[in-house]
């Protein structure tokens, strides 16, 4: 049987939630990943140094060997002078959400330039800026495109600040990130590499494929695939795995987010193999992101085998991407 062993992957964008669900998510994540960048959009959000320390302790107390890279949420009234203490508390990045673009972003920032003093302080402290790059109020297929001039402007104003355009979903965004210097990178999710708008709505609405930013056109999807296969080090894996309980996805107000953690590596192996680039998988999952974050690569490995399996209908009440479908690669459990 064919096996594939790679440096243990990092997920530079994941949502681990709170309470009992958090514990299940942490255990499941540790089966595939060595390190994760933990998003701060909990309730209440992770904002202060104490919040960062407390959330990290809760995650560590689950008792896995997963490493947690912590973030804080850039609130409208965040004090720029708190950056030193946030860094000391263990934060490596701050996450910027425009108001109202995704789950728990009602308290996001309305005017991005009002955060420029915070960005300045982050640049001084060498904290990374992670951007949810969408403009609220614009039609959903155009929101990311509308944000790209803002990305360019932030980079021009803060040329030493490391910036990541999270969950890049369009060809235009890929081209913008490529055109900016080496301080600007992008994460790409598994679902944006595989799905298009018609997997979300084609007369019928498919809530479990619904996320923000919404998956775009086939030409956008192809541009993302070509980019990750090309081995450009500015683009690396951040799954934006964003679990919601089944009832919160299937109700009248479906929450955005696709749960991909347990299927991420099998689906990526399949995608890279189908395109004859299996040897580029490790750079995308385990090398380029670590380099951008200026971290050592993980010292251990993870393995996959070519063995068909069926994705469960749910994990702890959360429906995953490709539920009940057959995948060709599976994760070998340690
Ligand atoms: Zn996210």
Tab-separated table of C-alpha atoms and ligand atoms in Angstrom:
chain	number	residue	atom	x	y	z
A	1	UNK	CA	0.000	0.000	0.000
A	2	UNK	CA	1.251	3.453	-0.858
A	3	UNK	CA	2.191	5.595	2.126
A	4	UNK	CA	3.178	9.219	2.325
A	5	UNK	CA	5.128	10.698	5.234
A	6	UNK	CA	5.534	14.456	5.574
A	7	UNK	CA	6.760	16.900	8.212
A	8	UNK	CA	3.859	17.281	10.634
A	9	UNK	CA	1.561	19.979	9.167
A	10	UNK	CA	0.618	23.323	10.675
A	11	UNK	CA	-2.822	24.859	10.325
A	12	UNK	CA	-2.381	28.626	10.271
A	13	UNK	CA	-6.092	29.387	10.671
A	14	UNK	CA	-8.496	27.340	12.748
A	15	UNK	CA	-11.450	27.812	15.094
A	16	UNK	CA	-11.365	25.712	18.254
A	17	UNK	CA	-14.442	27.203	19.925
A	18	UNK	CA	-15.199	26.774	23.642
A	19	UNK	CA	-16.515	24.321	26.235
A	20	UNK	CA	-16.993	20.611	25.536
A	21	UNK	CA	-16.936	21.116	21.769
A	22	UNK	CA	-13.491	22.726	22.125
A	23	UNK	CA	-12.127	19.610	23.807
A	24	UNK	CA	-13.356	17.338	21.004
A	25	UNK	CA	-12.011	19.717	18.370
A	26	UNK	CA	-8.568	19.914	19.993
A	27	UNK	CA	-8.287	16.118	20.176
A	28	UNK	CA	-9.369	15.706	16.551
A	29	UNK	CA	-6.997	18.455	15.368
A	30	UNK	CA	-4.016	16.860	17.121
A	31	UNK	CA	-4.400	13.746	14.918
A	32	UNK	CA	-3.266	15.694	11.845
A	33	UNK	CA	-1.537	18.865	12.950
A	34	UNK	CA	1.434	19.871	15.089
A	35	UNK	CA	0.611	23.540	15.496
A	36	UNK	CA	-2.455	25.665	14.945
A	37	UNK	CA	-3.078	29.391	14.789
A	38	UNK	CA	-6.145	29.760	16.993
A	39	UNK	CA	-8.729	32.342	15.967
A	40	UNK	CA	-9.936	34.717	18.699
A	41	UNK	CA	-13.637	35.064	17.782
A	42	UNK	CA	-14.936	33.311	20.863
A	43	UNK	CA	-17.648	34.770	23.136
A	44	UNK	CA	-16.378	36.953	24.663
A	45	UNK	CA	-13.522	37.457	22.185
A	46	UNK	CA	-9.822	37.030	22.994
A	47	UNK	CA	-8.682	40.649	23.320
A	48	UNK	CA	-6.458	41.200	26.359
A	49	UNK	CA	-3.211	39.549	27.492
A	50	UNK	CA	-5.187	37.779	30.225
A	51	UNK	CA	-7.654	36.471	27.618
A	52	UNK	CA	-4.763	35.099	25.558
A	53	UNK	CA	-3.228	33.324	28.557
A	54	UNK	CA	-6.562	31.962	29.797
A	55	UNK	CA	-7.679	30.588	26.414
A	56	UNK	CA	-4.270	29.016	25.788
A	57	UNK	CA	-4.400	27.303	29.184
A	58	UNK	CA	-7.880	25.907	28.466
A	59	UNK	CA	-6.635	24.523	25.148
A	60	UNK	CA	-3.492	23.043	26.724
A	61	UNK	CA	-5.478	21.516	29.578
A	62	UNK	CA	-7.180	19.180	27.095
A	63	UNK	CA	-3.901	17.293	27.259
A	64	UNK	CA	-2.823	16.753	23.650
A	65	UNK	CA	0.607	17.515	22.178
A	66	UNK	CA	-0.854	20.162	19.849
A	67	UNK	CA	0.930	23.535	20.019
A	68	UNK	CA	-1.299	26.611	20.119
A	69	UNK	CA	-0.218	29.820	18.413
A	70	UNK	CA	-2.435	32.479	19.896
A	71	UNK	CA	-4.113	35.511	18.345
A	72	UNK	CA	-6.032	38.485	19.678
A	73	UNK	CA	-8.983	40.204	18.084
A	74	UNK	CA	-8.418	43.780	16.905
A	75	UNK	CA	-11.347	45.621	18.468
A	76	UNK	CA	-12.363	49.168	17.458
A	77	UNK	CA	-11.075	50.569	20.757
A	78	UNK	CA	-7.946	48.423	21.149
A	79	UNK	CA	-5.110	50.340	22.843
A	80	UNK	CA	-1.962	50.291	20.681
A	81	UNK	CA	0.189	50.326	23.820
A	82	UNK	CA	-1.124	46.865	24.771
A	83	UNK	CA	0.848	45.174	21.961
A	84	UNK	CA	3.933	44.554	24.111
A	85	UNK	CA	1.870	42.806	26.787
A	86	UNK	CA	-0.071	40.813	24.188
A	87	UNK	CA	3.178	39.567	22.717
A	88	UNK	CA	4.517	38.689	26.168
A	89	UNK	CA	1.286	36.770	26.838
A	90	UNK	CA	2.059	34.558	23.845
A	91	UNK	CA	0.159	36.163	20.970
A	92	UNK	CA	1.900	35.866	17.600
A	93	UNK	CA	-0.763	37.611	15.511
A	94	UNK	CA	-3.750	39.939	15.656
A	95	UNK	CA	-6.898	39.219	13.667
A	96	UNK	CA	-8.774	41.986	11.935
A	97	UNK	CA	-12.475	41.472	11.163
A	98	UNK	CA	-14.476	44.147	9.383
A	99	UNK	CA	-17.770	44.569	11.215
A	100	UNK	CA	-20.427	41.969	10.418
A	101	UNK	CA	-18.623	39.861	7.783
A	102	UNK	CA	-18.636	36.505	9.565
A	103	UNK	CA	-19.363	34.577	12.765
A	104	UNK	CA	-19.158	36.793	15.864
A	105	UNK	CA	-17.903	39.838	13.980
A	106	UNK	CA	-20.703	42.192	15.020
A	107	UNK	CA	-18.065	43.918	17.172
A	108	UNK	CA	-15.535	44.186	14.333
A	109	UNK	CA	-14.021	47.385	12.976
A	110	UNK	CA	-16.120	49.670	10.734
A	111	UNK	CA	-13.337	51.933	9.498
A	112	UNK	CA	-10.059	50.123	8.866
A	113	UNK	CA	-7.962	53.282	9.102
A	114	UNK	CA	-9.094	53.702	12.700
A	115	UNK	CA	-6.902	50.636	13.394
A	116	UNK	CA	-3.761	52.099	11.805
A	117	UNK	CA	-2.235	53.018	15.157
A	118	UNK	CA	-2.662	49.423	16.241
A	119	UNK	CA	-1.060	48.220	12.976
A	120	UNK	CA	1.847	50.599	13.618
A	121	UNK	CA	2.344	49.141	17.106
A	122	UNK	CA	2.071	45.592	15.710
A	123	UNK	CA	4.765	46.429	13.175
A	124	UNK	CA	7.038	47.659	15.983
A	125	UNK	CA	6.414	44.488	18.005
A	126	UNK	CA	6.758	42.250	14.932
A	127	UNK	CA	3.261	40.838	15.460
A	128	UNK	CA	1.600	39.439	12.333
A	129	UNK	CA	-1.596	41.011	10.995
A	130	UNK	CA	-4.156	38.415	9.844
A	131	UNK	CA	-6.856	39.980	7.700
A	132	UNK	CA	-10.381	38.818	7.039
A	133	UNK	CA	-10.302	40.627	3.711
A	134	UNK	CA	-13.900	41.403	2.844
A	135	UNK	CA	-15.810	44.668	2.644
A	136	UNK	CA	-19.147	44.400	4.422
A	137	UNK	CA	-22.264	45.581	2.631
A	138	UNK	CA	-20.953	44.610	-0.815
A	139	UNK	CA	-22.579	41.696	-2.689
A	140	UNK	CA	-20.991	38.507	-1.318
A	141	UNK	CA	-19.184	37.427	-4.504
A	142	UNK	CA	-17.483	40.851	-4.721
A	143	UNK	CA	-16.555	41.441	-1.071
A	144	UNK	CA	-12.991	40.148	-1.277
A	145	UNK	CA	-12.273	41.928	-4.543
A	146	UNK	CA	-13.491	45.176	-2.976
A	147	UNK	CA	-11.048	44.733	-0.073
A	148	UNK	CA	-7.870	44.354	-2.173
A	149	UNK	CA	-7.079	48.102	-2.423
A	150	UNK	CA	-7.155	48.182	1.400
A	151	UNK	CA	-4.611	45.355	1.565
A	152	UNK	CA	-2.287	47.257	-0.753
A	153	UNK	CA	-2.713	50.437	1.247
A	154	UNK	CA	-1.955	48.772	4.581
A	155	UNK	CA	1.186	47.234	3.087
A	156	UNK	CA	2.288	50.606	1.686
A	157	UNK	CA	1.725	52.313	5.043
A	158	UNK	CA	3.415	49.566	7.073
A	159	UNK	CA	6.052	48.014	4.806
A	160	UNK	CA	7.731	46.036	7.622
A	161	UNK	CA	4.480	44.584	8.967
A	162	UNK	CA	3.944	40.936	8.074
A	163	UNK	CA	0.416	40.646	6.680
A	164	UNK	CA	-1.620	37.572	5.788
A	165	UNK	CA	-4.708	37.730	3.634
A	166	UNK	CA	-6.683	34.879	5.202
A	167	UNK	CA	-8.773	32.314	3.282
A	168	UNK	CA	-7.960	33.818	-0.118
A	169	UNK	CA	-10.830	32.941	-2.454
A	170	UNK	CA	-10.312	34.730	-5.783
A	171	UNK	CA	-7.862	34.929	-8.671
A	172	UNK	CA	-7.688	38.693	-8.145
A	173	UNK	CA	-6.604	38.235	-4.535
A	174	UNK	CA	-3.905	35.742	-5.518
A	175	UNK	CA	-2.577	38.224	-8.069
A	176	UNK	CA	-2.616	41.068	-5.544
A	177	UNK	CA	-0.699	39.019	-2.950
A	178	UNK	CA	1.820	37.953	-5.620
A	179	UNK	CA	2.329	41.586	-6.627
A	180	UNK	CA	3.156	42.800	-3.107
A	181	UNK	CA	6.494	42.226	-1.381
A	182	UNK	CA	7.618	39.278	0.705
A	183	UNK	CA	5.972	40.688	3.855
A	184	UNK	CA	2.557	39.849	2.403
A	185	UNK	CA	1.373	36.241	2.257
A	186	UNK	CA	-1.938	34.388	2.062
A	187	UNK	CA	-3.573	31.332	3.527
A	188	UNK	CA	-5.696	29.053	1.372
A	189	UNK	CA	-8.323	26.647	2.716
A	190	UNK	CA	-9.154	23.137	1.566
A	191	UNK	CA	-12.758	24.021	0.757
A	192	UNK	CA	-11.836	26.997	-1.433
A	193	UNK	CA	-9.585	24.620	-3.413
A	194	UNK	CA	-12.460	22.195	-3.977
A	195	UNK	CA	-15.787	24.044	-4.016
A	196	UNK	CA	-17.400	26.758	-6.110
A	197	UNK	CA	-20.472	28.922	-5.580
A	198	UNK	CA	-22.643	26.229	-7.169
A	199	UNK	CA	-21.698	23.837	-4.340
A	200	UNK	CA	-23.225	26.400	-1.980
A	201	UNK	CA	-26.289	27.471	-3.979
A	202	UNK	CA	-27.548	26.015	-7.228
A	203	UNK	CA	-31.252	26.602	-6.834
A	204	UNK	CA	-30.964	24.788	-3.527
A	205	UNK	CA	-28.919	26.025	-0.555
A	206	UNK	CA	-26.227	23.709	0.861
A	207	UNK	CA	-25.578	25.039	4.354
A	208	UNK	CA	-22.587	22.806	5.143
A	209	UNK	CA	-20.647	24.298	2.210
A	210	UNK	CA	-21.559	27.860	3.196
A	211	UNK	CA	-18.666	29.948	4.489
A	212	UNK	CA	-17.289	33.499	4.496
A	213	UNK	CA	-15.791	34.320	2.106
A	214	UNK	CA	-18.172	32.307	-0.027
A	215	UNK	CA	-16.554	29.868	-2.489
A	216	UNK	CA	-16.273	31.588	-5.870
A	217	UNK	CA	-16.251	30.676	-9.578
A	218	UNK	CA	-14.543	27.745	-11.270
A	219	UNK	CA	-11.882	30.081	-12.697
A	220	UNK	CA	-11.161	31.412	-9.208
A	221	UNK	CA	-10.942	27.868	-7.844
A	222	UNK	CA	-8.575	26.863	-10.640
A	223	UNK	CA	-6.364	29.874	-9.928
A	224	UNK	CA	-6.118	28.820	-6.268
A	225	UNK	CA	-5.245	25.240	-7.253
A	226	UNK	CA	-2.588	26.392	-9.725
A	227	UNK	CA	-1.124	28.667	-7.080
A	228	UNK	CA	-0.715	25.968	-4.439
A	229	UNK	CA	0.626	23.473	-6.987
A	230	UNK	CA	3.150	26.038	-8.242
A	231	UNK	CA	5.041	25.975	-4.954
A	232	UNK	CA	4.948	29.733	-4.348
A	233	UNK	CA	6.084	30.199	-0.710
A	234	UNK	CA	3.708	33.146	-0.166
A	235	UNK	CA	0.748	30.731	-0.097
A	236	UNK	CA	0.284	28.147	2.653
A	237	UNK	CA	-2.376	26.137	4.450
A	238	UNK	CA	-4.818	27.773	6.821
A	239	UNK	CA	-7.917	25.601	6.787
A	240	UNK	CA	-10.300	28.103	8.405
A	241	UNK	CA	-11.952	24.961	9.733
A	242	UNK	CA	-14.977	26.539	11.392
A	243	UNK	CA	-17.273	24.015	13.058
A	244	UNK	CA	-20.861	24.752	13.992
A	245	UNK	CA	-23.292	22.205	15.401
A	246	UNK	CA	-25.550	20.689	12.734
A	247	UNK	CA	-28.650	22.462	14.075
A	248	UNK	CA	-26.948	25.849	13.761
A	249	UNK	CA	-26.052	25.178	10.122
A	250	UNK	CA	-29.412	23.804	9.037
A	251	UNK	CA	-31.718	26.336	10.713
A	252	UNK	CA	-33.221	29.544	9.378
A	253	UNK	CA	-30.028	31.519	9.974
A	254	UNK	CA	-27.203	29.188	8.898
A	255	UNK	CA	-23.838	30.214	10.312
A	256	UNK	CA	-20.912	30.535	7.894
A	257	UNK	CA	-18.092	28.026	8.279
A	258	UNK	CA	-16.995	24.632	6.934
A	259	UNK	CA	-15.534	21.953	9.229
A	260	UNK	CA	-12.552	20.423	7.439
A	261	UNK	CA	-9.990	19.388	10.065
A	262	UNK	CA	-10.442	15.574	9.839
A	263	UNK	CA	-10.535	15.532	6.029
A	264	UNK	CA	-8.014	18.279	5.252
A	265	UNK	CA	-4.883	16.188	4.731
A	266	UNK	CA	-6.624	13.335	2.851
A	267	UNK	CA	-8.304	15.807	0.479
A	268	UNK	CA	-5.092	17.748	-0.105
A	269	UNK	CA	-3.139	14.545	-0.802
A	270	UNK	CA	-5.781	13.565	-3.352
A	271	UNK	CA	-5.720	16.996	-5.013
A	272	UNK	CA	-1.926	17.169	-5.240
A	273	UNK	CA	-1.714	13.550	-6.446
A	274	UNK	CA	-4.335	14.055	-9.172
A	275	UNK	CA	-2.249	16.938	-10.460
A	276	UNK	CA	1.032	15.007	-10.313
A	277	UNK	CA	2.428	17.253	-7.565
A	278	UNK	CA	2.319	15.070	-4.463
A	279	UNK	CA	5.927	16.076	-3.782
A	280	UNK	CA	4.775	19.724	-3.315
A	281	UNK	CA	2.236	18.888	-0.602
A	282	UNK	CA	4.694	19.094	2.291
A	283	UNK	CA	5.812	22.623	1.428
A	284	UNK	CA	2.212	23.833	1.396
A	285	UNK	CA	1.204	22.133	4.661
A	286	UNK	CA	4.387	22.099	6.708
A	287	UNK	CA	7.114	24.439	5.426
A	288	UNK	CA	5.985	27.719	3.843
A	289	UNK	CA	3.756	28.778	6.743
A	290	UNK	CA	6.402	27.991	9.358
A	291	UNK	CA	8.898	30.040	7.362
A	292	UNK	CA	6.576	33.043	7.135
A	293	UNK	CA	5.844	32.840	10.872
A	294	UNK	CA	9.618	32.473	11.467
A	295	UNK	CA	9.137	29.199	13.327
A	296	UNK	CA	11.212	26.041	13.157
A	297	UNK	CA	9.511	23.346	11.138
A	298	UNK	CA	7.860	20.661	13.269
A	299	UNK	CA	10.394	18.013	14.297
A	300	UNK	CA	8.051	15.041	13.893
A	301	UNK	CA	6.125	13.657	10.940
A	302	UNK	CA	2.644	12.477	10.035
A	303	UNK	CA	1.710	9.763	7.569
A	304	UNK	CA	-1.107	9.082	5.175
A	305	UNK	CA	-1.921	5.854	3.377
A	306	UNK	CA	-3.711	5.211	0.136
A	307	UNK	CA	-6.743	3.484	1.590
A	308	UNK	CA	-10.359	4.322	0.869
A	309	UNK	CA	-12.580	5.325	3.780
A	310	UNK	CA	-15.976	6.922	4.218
A	311	UNK	CA	-16.207	10.283	5.929
A	312	UNK	CA	-18.611	10.033	8.903
A	313	UNK	CA	-21.952	11.863	8.783
A	314	UNK	CA	-20.755	13.977	11.687
A	315	UNK	CA	-18.033	14.446	14.274
A	316	UNK	CA	-19.484	15.295	17.709
A	317	UNK	CA	-22.571	16.858	16.120
A	318	UNK	CA	-20.665	18.805	13.445
A	319	UNK	CA	-21.098	17.813	9.782
A	320	UNK	CA	-17.696	17.797	8.026
A	321	UNK	CA	-16.855	18.662	4.436
A	322	UNK	CA	-17.510	15.618	2.196
A	323	UNK	CA	-19.673	13.904	4.840
A	324	UNK	CA	-20.568	10.313	3.803
A	325	UNK	CA	-18.339	10.524	0.720
A	326	UNK	CA	-15.419	8.207	0.020
A	327	UNK	CA	-11.864	9.585	0.107
A	328	UNK	CA	-8.805	7.849	-1.313
A	329	UNK	CA	-6.222	8.849	1.328
A	330	UNK	CA	-6.507	8.365	5.069
A	331	UNK	CA	-4.511	9.614	8.038
A	332	UNK	CA	-2.478	6.929	9.803
A	333	UNK	CA	-3.161	7.290	13.506
A	334	UNK	CA	-0.108	7.411	15.743
B	1	LIG	ZN1	-11.866	31.930	10.153
